[in-house]
XYZ file of C-alpha atoms in Angstrom:
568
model
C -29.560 24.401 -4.056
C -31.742 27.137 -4.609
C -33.572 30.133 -1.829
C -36.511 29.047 -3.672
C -36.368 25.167 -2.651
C -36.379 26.121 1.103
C -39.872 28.121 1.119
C -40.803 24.019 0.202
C -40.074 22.463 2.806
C -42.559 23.297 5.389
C -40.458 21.369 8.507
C -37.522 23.815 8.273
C -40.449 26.863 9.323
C -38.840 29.835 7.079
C -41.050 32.450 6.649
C -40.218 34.764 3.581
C -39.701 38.444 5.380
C -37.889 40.244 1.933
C -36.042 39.570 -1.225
C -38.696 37.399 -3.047
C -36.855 38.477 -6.215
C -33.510 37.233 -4.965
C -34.785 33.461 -4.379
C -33.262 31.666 -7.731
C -29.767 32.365 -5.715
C -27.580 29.360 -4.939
C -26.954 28.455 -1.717
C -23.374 27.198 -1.290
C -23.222 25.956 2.633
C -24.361 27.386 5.831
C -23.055 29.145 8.563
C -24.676 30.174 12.251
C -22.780 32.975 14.149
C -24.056 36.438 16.755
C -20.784 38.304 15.294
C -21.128 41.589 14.896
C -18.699 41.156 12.292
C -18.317 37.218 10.490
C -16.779 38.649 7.941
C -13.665 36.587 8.639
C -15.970 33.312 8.129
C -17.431 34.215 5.487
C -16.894 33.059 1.860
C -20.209 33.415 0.099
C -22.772 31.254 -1.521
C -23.788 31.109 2.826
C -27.520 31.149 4.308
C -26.749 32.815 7.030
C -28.644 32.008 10.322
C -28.467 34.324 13.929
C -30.266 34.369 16.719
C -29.522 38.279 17.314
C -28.023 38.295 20.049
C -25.512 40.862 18.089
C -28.541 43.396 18.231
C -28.468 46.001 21.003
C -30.395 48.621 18.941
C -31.793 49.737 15.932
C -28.343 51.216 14.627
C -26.696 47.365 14.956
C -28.754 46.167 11.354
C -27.273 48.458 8.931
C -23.439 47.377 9.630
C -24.467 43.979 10.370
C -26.265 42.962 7.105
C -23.509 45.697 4.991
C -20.891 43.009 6.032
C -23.157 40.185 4.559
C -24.140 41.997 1.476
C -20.181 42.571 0.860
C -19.689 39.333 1.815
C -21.767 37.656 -0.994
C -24.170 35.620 1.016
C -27.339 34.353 -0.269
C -29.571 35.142 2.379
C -29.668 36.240 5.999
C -32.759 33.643 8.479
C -33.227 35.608 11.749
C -34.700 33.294 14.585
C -37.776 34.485 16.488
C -36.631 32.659 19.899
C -34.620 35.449 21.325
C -36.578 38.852 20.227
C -40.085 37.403 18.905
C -40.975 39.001 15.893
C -37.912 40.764 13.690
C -36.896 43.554 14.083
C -38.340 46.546 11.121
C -34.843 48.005 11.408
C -33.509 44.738 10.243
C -35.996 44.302 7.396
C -35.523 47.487 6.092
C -31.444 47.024 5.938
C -31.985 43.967 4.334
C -34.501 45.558 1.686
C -31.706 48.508 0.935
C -28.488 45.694 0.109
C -31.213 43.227 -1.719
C -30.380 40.504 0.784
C -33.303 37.882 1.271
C -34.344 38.020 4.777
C -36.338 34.808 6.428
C -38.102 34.471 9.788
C -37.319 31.167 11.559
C -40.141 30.073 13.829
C -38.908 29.523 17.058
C -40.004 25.618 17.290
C -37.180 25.248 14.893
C -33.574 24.369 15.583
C -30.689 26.089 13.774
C -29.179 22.742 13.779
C -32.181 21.004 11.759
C -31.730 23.945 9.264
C -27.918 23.316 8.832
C -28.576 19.495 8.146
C -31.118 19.844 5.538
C -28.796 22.746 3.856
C -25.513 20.378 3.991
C -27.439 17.522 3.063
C -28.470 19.036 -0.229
C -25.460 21.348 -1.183
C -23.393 17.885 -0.815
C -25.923 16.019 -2.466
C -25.782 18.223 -5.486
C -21.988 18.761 -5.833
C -21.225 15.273 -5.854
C -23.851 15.251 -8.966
C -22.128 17.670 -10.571
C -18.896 16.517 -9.849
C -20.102 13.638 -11.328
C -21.122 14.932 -14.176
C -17.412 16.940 -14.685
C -15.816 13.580 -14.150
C -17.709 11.764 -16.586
C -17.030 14.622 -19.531
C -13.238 14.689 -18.319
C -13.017 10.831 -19.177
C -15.118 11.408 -22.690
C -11.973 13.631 -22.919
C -9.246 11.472 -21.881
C -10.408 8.367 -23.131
C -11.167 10.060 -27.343
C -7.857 12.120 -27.414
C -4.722 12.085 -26.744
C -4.285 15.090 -24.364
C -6.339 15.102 -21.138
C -3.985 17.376 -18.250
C -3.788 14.710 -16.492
C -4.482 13.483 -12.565
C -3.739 17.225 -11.073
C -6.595 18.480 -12.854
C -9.361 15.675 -11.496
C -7.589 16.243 -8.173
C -8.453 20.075 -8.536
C -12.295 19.125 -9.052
C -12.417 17.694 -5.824
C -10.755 20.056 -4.242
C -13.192 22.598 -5.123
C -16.245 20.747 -5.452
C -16.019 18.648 -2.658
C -13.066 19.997 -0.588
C -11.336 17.166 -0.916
C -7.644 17.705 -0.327
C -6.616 14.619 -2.117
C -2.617 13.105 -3.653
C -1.430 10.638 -6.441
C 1.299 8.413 -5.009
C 3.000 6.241 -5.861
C 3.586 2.283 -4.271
C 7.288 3.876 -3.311
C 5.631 7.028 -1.387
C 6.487 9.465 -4.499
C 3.583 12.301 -4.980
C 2.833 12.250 -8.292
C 0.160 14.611 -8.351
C -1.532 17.240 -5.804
C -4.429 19.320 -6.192
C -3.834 22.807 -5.939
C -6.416 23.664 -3.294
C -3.969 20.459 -1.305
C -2.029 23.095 0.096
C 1.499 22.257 1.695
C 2.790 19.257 -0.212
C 2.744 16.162 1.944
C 6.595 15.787 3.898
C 8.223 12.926 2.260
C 7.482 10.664 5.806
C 3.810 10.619 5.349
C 3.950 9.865 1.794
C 5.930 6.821 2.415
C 3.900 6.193 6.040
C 0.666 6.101 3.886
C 2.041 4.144 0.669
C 3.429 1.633 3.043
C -0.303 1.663 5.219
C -2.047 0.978 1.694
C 0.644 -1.944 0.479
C 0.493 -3.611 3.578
C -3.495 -3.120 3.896
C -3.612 -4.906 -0.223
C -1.404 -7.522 0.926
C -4.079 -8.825 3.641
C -6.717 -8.117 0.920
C -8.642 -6.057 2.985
C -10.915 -3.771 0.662
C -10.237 -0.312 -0.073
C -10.126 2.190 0.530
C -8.528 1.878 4.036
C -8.152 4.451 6.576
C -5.111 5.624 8.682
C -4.326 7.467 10.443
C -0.792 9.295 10.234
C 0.219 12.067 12.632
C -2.941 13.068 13.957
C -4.724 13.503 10.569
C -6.705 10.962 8.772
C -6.432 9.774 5.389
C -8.784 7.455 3.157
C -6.494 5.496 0.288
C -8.362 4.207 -2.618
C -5.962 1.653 -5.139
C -5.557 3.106 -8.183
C -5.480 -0.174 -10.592
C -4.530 -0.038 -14.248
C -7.334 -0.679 -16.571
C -5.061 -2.042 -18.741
C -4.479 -5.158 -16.502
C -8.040 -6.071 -17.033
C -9.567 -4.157 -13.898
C -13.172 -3.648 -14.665
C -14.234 -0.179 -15.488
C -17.030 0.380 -14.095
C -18.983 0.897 -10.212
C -16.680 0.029 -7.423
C -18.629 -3.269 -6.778
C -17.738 -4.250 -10.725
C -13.565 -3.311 -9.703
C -13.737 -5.544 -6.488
C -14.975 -8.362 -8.673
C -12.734 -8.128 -11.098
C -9.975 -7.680 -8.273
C -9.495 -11.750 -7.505
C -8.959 -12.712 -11.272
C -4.769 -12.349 -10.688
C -2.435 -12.677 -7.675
C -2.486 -9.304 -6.029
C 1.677 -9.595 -6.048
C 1.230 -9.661 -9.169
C 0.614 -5.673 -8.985
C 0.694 -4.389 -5.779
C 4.228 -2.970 -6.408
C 3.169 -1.140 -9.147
C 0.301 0.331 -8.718
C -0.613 4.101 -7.662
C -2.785 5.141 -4.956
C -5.241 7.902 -4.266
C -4.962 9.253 -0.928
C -7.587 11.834 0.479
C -7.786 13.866 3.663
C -11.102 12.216 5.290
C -12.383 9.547 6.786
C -14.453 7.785 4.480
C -15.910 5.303 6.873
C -19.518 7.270 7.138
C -19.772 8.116 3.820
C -22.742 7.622 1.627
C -22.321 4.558 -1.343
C -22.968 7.591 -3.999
C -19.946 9.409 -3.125
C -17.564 6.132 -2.380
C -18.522 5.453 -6.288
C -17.523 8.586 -7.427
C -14.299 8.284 -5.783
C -14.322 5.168 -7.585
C -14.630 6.709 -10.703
C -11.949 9.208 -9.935
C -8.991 6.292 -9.460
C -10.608 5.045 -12.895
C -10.273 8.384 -14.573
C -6.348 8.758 -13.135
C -5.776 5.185 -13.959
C -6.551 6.188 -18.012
C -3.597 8.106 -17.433
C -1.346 5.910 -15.969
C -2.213 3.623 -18.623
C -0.710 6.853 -20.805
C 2.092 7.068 -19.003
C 2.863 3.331 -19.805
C 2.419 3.105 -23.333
C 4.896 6.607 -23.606
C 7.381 4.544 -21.746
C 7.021 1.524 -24.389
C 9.596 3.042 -26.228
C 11.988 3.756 -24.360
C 11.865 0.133 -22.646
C 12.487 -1.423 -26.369
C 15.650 1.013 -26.572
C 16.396 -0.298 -23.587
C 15.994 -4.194 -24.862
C 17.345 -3.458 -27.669
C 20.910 -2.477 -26.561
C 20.741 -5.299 -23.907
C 20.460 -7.980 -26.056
C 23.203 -6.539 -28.336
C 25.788 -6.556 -24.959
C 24.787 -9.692 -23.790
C 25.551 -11.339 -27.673
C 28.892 -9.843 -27.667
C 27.767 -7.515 -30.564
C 30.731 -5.179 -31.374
C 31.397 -2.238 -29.691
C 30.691 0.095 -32.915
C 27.211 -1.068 -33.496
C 26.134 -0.558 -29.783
C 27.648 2.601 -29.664
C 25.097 3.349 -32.929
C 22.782 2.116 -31.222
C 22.894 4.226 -27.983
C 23.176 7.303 -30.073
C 19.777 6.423 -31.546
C 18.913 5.980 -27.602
C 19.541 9.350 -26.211
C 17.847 12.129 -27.405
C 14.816 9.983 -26.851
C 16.864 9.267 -23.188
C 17.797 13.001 -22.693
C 15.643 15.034 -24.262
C 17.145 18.623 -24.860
C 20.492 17.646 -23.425
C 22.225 16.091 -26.613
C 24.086 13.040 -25.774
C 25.503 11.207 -23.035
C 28.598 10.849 -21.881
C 28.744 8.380 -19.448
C 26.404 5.662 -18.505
C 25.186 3.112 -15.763
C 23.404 -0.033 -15.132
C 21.198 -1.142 -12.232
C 19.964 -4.336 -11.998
C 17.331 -5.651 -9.724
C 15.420 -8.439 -8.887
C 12.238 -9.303 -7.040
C 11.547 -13.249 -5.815
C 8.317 -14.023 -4.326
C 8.584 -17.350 -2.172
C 7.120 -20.481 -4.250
C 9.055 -18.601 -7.486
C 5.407 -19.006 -9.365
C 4.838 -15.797 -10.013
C 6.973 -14.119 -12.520
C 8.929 -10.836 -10.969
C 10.527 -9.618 -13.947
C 7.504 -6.943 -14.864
C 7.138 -5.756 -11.008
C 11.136 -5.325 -10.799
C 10.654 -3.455 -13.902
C 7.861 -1.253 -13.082
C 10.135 -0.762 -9.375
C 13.288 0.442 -11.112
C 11.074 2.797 -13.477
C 10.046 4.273 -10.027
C 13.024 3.573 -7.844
C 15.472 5.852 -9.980
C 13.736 8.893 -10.131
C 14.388 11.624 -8.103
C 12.523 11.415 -4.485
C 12.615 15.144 -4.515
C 10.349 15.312 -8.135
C 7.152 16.074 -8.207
C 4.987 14.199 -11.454
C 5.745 11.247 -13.923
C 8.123 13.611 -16.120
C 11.033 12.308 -14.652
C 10.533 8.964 -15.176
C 10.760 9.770 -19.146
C 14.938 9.270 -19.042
C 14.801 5.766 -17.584
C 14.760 3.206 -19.910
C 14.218 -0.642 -18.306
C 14.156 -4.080 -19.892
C 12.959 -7.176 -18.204
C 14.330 -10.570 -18.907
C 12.677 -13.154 -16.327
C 12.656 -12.302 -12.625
C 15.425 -9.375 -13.080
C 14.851 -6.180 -15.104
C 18.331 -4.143 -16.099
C 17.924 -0.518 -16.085
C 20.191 2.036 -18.554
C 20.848 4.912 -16.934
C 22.115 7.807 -18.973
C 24.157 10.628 -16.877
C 24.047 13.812 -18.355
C 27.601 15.914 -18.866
C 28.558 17.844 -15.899
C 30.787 20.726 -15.382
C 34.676 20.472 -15.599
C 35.559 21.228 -12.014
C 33.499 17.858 -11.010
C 35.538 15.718 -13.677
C 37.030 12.894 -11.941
C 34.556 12.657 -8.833
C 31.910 10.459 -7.651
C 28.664 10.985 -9.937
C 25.830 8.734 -10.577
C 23.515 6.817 -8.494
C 24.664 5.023 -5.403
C 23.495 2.225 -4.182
C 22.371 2.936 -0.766
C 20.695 6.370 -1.292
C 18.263 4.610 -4.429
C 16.531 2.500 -1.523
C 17.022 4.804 1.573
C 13.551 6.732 1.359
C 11.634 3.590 -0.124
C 12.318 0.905 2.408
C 9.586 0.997 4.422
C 6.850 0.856 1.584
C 8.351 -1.737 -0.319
C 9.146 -3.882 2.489
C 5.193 -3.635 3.446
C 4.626 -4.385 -0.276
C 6.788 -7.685 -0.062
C 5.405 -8.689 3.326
C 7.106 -11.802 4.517
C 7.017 -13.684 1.349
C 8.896 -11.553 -1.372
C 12.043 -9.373 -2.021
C 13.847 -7.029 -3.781
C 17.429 -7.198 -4.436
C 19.387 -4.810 -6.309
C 22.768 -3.797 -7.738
C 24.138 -0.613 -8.964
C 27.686 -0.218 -11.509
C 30.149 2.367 -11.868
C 29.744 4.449 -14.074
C 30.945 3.603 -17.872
C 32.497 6.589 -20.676
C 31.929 4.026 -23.485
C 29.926 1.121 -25.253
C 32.805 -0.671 -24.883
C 32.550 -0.517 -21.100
C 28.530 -1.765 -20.831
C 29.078 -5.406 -20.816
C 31.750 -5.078 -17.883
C 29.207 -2.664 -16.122
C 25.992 -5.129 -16.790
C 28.937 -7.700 -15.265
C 29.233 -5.700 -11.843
C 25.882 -4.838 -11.539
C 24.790 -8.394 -11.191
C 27.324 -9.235 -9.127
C 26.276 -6.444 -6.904
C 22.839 -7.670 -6.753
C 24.270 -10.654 -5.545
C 26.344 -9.644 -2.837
C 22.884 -7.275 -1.606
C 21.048 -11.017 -2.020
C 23.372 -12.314 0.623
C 22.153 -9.658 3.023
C 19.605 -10.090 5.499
C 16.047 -7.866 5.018
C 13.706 -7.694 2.664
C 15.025 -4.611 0.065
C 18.607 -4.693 0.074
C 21.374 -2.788 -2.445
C 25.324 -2.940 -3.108
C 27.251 -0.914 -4.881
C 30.130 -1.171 -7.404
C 32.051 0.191 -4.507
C 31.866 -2.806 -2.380
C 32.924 -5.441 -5.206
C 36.714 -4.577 -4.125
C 36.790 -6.230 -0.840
C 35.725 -9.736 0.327
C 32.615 -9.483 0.080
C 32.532 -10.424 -3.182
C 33.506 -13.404 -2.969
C 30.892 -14.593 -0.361
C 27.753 -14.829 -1.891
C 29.344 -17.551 -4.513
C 30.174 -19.872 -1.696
C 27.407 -22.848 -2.097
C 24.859 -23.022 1.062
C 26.108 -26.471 2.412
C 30.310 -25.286 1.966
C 29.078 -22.222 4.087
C 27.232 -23.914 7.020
C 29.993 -26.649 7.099
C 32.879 -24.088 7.378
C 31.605 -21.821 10.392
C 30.185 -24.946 11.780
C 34.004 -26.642 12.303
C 35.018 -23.073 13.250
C 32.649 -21.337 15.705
C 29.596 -24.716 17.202
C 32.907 -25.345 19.497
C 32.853 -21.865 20.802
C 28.865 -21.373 20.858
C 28.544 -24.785 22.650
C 30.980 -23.506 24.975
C 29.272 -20.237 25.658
C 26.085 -21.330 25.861
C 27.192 -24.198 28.651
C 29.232 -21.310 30.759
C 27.986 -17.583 29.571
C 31.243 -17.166 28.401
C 30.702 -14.890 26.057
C 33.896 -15.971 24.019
C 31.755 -15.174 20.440
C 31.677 -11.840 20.878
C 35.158 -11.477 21.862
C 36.090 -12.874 19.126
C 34.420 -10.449 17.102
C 35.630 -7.624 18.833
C 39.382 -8.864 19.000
C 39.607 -8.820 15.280
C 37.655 -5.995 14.758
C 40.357 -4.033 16.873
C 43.005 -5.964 14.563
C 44.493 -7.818 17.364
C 44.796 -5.148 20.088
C 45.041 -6.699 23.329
C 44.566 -2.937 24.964
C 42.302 -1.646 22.876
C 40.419 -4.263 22.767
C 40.395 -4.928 26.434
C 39.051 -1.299 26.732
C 36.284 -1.856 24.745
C 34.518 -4.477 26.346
C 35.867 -3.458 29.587
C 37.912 -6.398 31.012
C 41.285 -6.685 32.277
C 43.853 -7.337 29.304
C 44.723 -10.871 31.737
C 41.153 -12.227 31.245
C 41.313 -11.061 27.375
C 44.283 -13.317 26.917
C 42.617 -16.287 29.084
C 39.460 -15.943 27.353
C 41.736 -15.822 23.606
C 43.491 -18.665 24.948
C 40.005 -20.771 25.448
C 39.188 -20.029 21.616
C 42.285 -21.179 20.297
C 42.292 -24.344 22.631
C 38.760 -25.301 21.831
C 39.151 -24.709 17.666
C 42.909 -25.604 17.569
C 43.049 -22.562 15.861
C 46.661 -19.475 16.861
C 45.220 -15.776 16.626
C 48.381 -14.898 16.232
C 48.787 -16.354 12.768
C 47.183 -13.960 9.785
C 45.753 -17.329 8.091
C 43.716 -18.398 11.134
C 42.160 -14.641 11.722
C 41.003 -14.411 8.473
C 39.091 -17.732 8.844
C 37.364 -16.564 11.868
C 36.827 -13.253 9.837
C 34.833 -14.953 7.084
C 33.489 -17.269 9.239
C 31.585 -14.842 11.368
C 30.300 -12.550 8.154
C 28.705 -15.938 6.388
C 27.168 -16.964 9.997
């Protein structure tokens, strides 16, 4: 706002002292202080108001309105409560640094001034923020280049001080503003993606607030445009909301998380915000359409190793795939597969596209910052599961014949939480990770192991679950093929004897079961660790094998109990 517009409004009771050719300056906020030197506080653009209570004499005013001058306030309004009329010595410094000085009649509180200011400063940048927002999207929406959500962020960072974020439904911050300041620790990011999936899943109506670690946070849904959200006021987007099953998207989907509570704010500024997640949400809607072709590659070679096509012609094939794969970094050497699924209870809704979208975001690197990663991933979808080719770049000789590649466990370890909010009692994701593979040759097998994978992680309990290649050499394999009723008939002949028997006379023979052959049949160590003298370990090993007509002491009969206890 204007100097000018403040002479005009007769209930603030400024009286025009000096400056009168100063008054088309722009007033930026307000600030109230009796320093002798705000300098600290000061940013400029400020009407400054004192009561002078800084004044002891007439050599106070020269320093005093210096420091604003230097400061690059707009004006200086001196109440009249304290001294009555003010001061010439104050006029006159004001005259010599061409600050505009105002008299505040003493019926008038500093605090109605300060409203009135902040009411119209705020009114006005969110008009001209606006106005910014609605050329960016001209922008974005006729060309191809745009720069994408950091530079929206930045508007309302310094338009609105705003510290706002661009996450994504796995915690990942895709874009900060600059004016953010310290990136947000990867615990809040996935605290306040998990607060906004859970919040969608109740279909509660953004944005929600939360409050993580003593600072509150406002999270508006970021919704693709190109999955027919209206584009338009934020009435028009909640209308259009209903038309598909929110599981449909709530995995994919980005948020917009800002550092306020938006819970008093005015419907004008709630729309803009509005139009800010529609302005990002052009670019997601980008960043799909680039990843188009990389998801065909990825189809592509699938459906040539799941034909049986020969070896020569996929290998052709993924040379075509990875300078688009690895940009820069020539071709790869080895390769992996991940496979993963996502079931939603009822099996209506198809999760082939939302396990694809996951694994897109799932396998890049937690640590990245922006959507650049994500451009040497390439995912198909066939169905509820979506197969992911992973290309691993060459690494340096003295690392040949380690570990490299992704591993199972570490892909879901910082994403749990969100995506388990996401799924919410009625969904999950299950997922399965090969070895790595030197050849074409070698991609069926490693499609093979990946799916098997997947399945041993489906036999787990919990919502997101993984297994790795790693764990396909053991036993474990073999359990999730065992049919449901095979499974509840086997530990039923072996262990309802014992439970029945514990729960009659707190027995606890169960757990010593477990802990015997977990201790491979140590009758001392095992006796150690659940504290009991070794006599009452043998009478209580005794009772088992009486009661299941089962010997411990035969290798057959402890591997029973074995498998019997992991498919219980």
């Amino acid at each position: 706002m204007r100097l000018r517009a403040l002479l005009d409004t007769d209930a603030l009771g400024l009286r025009l002292l000096g400056g009168d050719e100063e008054l088309d300056r722009t007033v930026r906020g307000v600030m109230t202080t009796d320093l002798r030197d705000p300098s600290r506080y000061l940013t400029g653009g400020e009407l400054v108001l004192t009561g002078l209570a800084w004044r002891h004499d007439a050599s106070d005013a020269e320093p005093f309105v210096r420091i604003l001058a230097s400061a690059g306030v707009a004006a200086l309004a001196a109440g009249e409560a304290e001294l009555g009329d003010v001061p010439a010595d104050i006029v006159e410094a004001c005259a010599r640094h061409r600050l505009p000085l105002f008299a505040v009649n003493e019926s008038v509180a500093f605090a109605t001034i300060t409203e009135h200011v902040v009411r119209q400063v705020s009114g006005e940048r969110a008009g001209d923020l606006a106005a910014v927002v609605d050329r960016h999207r001209r922008l974005m929406t006729s060309g191809p280049t745009g720069g994408g959500p950091d530079v929206v962020l930045d508007l309302l960072g310094t338009d609105l001080d705003l510290r706002a974020w661009v996450l994504s439904p796995a915690g990942r911050a895709i874009a900060g503003s600059s004016a953010a300041g310290p990136a947000l620790s990867r615990a809040v990011c996935a605290r306040l993606a998990a607060e906004h999936l859970a919040a969608a899943r109740t279909g509660r109506r953004g944005p929600h607030r939360v409050q993580v670690e003593g600072t509150t946070y406002s999270l508006f849904p970021i919704r693709s445009s190109g999955r027919g959200t209206a584009s338009g006021s934020a009435a028009a987007s909640a209308a259009a909301g209903p038309l598909r099953d929110v599981r449909e998207t709530v995995l994919s989907d980005w948020l917009l998380a800002v550092e306020a509570d938006a819970g008093d704010w005015p419907e004008e500024r709630l729309d803009l915000l509005q139009g800010v997640t529609q302005l990002i949400a052009v670019e997601r809607d980008r960043r799909d359409a680039a990843r188009t072709v990389r998801r065909r590659l990825a189809q592509e070679v699938l459906e040539l190793v799941q034909t049986g096509a020969a070896p020569a012609e996929i290998a052709a094939r993924l040379r075509v795939a990875a300078p688009v794969l690895l940009p820069g970094l020539g071709a790869a050497p080895h390769w992996q597969v991940v496979v993963a699924r996502v079931e939603w209870d009822g099996g209506e809704i198809e999760g082939g596209p939302v396990a694809q979208s996951l694994l897109e975001e799932i396998l890049v690197d937690p640590l990245s910052a922006g959507p650049e990663p994500s451009d040497r991933i390439a995912v198909a979808h066939t169905g509820d599961e979506a197969i992911a080719l992973v290309p691993l770049p060459a690494v340096s000789s003295e690392h040949d014949g380690s570990e490299t590649g992704l591993l199972a466990d570490s892909l879901l370890e910082s994403v749990r939480d969100p995506l388990s909010a996401g799924l919410d009692g009625d969904g999950r994701l299950t997922l399965g990770v090969s070895a790595s593979v030197h050849s074409a040759e070698g991609l069926r097998g490693a499609l093979e192991e990946a799916r098997h994978a997947r399945r041993v992680a489906a036999a787990r309990p919990g919502r997101v679950c993984a297994a790795g290649h790693q764990e396909l050499a053991s036993h474990v394999l073999l359990l999730p093929f065992v049919p449901d009723d095979v499974r509840k008939a086997f530990t039923a002949r072996l262990l309802d004897p014992l439970r029945d028997y514990d729960r009659r006379h707190r027995a606890e023979l169960i757990p010593t079961l477990e802990a015997f052959l977990d201790c491979d049949g140590s009758w001392t160590r095992c006796a150690a660790r659940l504290h009991l003298h070794v006599n009452t370990l043998r009478y209580r090993v005794g009772r088992i094998e009486q009661l299941t007509g089962r010997d411990l002491s035969r290798l057959e009969d402890k591997l029973d109990f074995f498998l019997a206890l992991r498919m219980s």
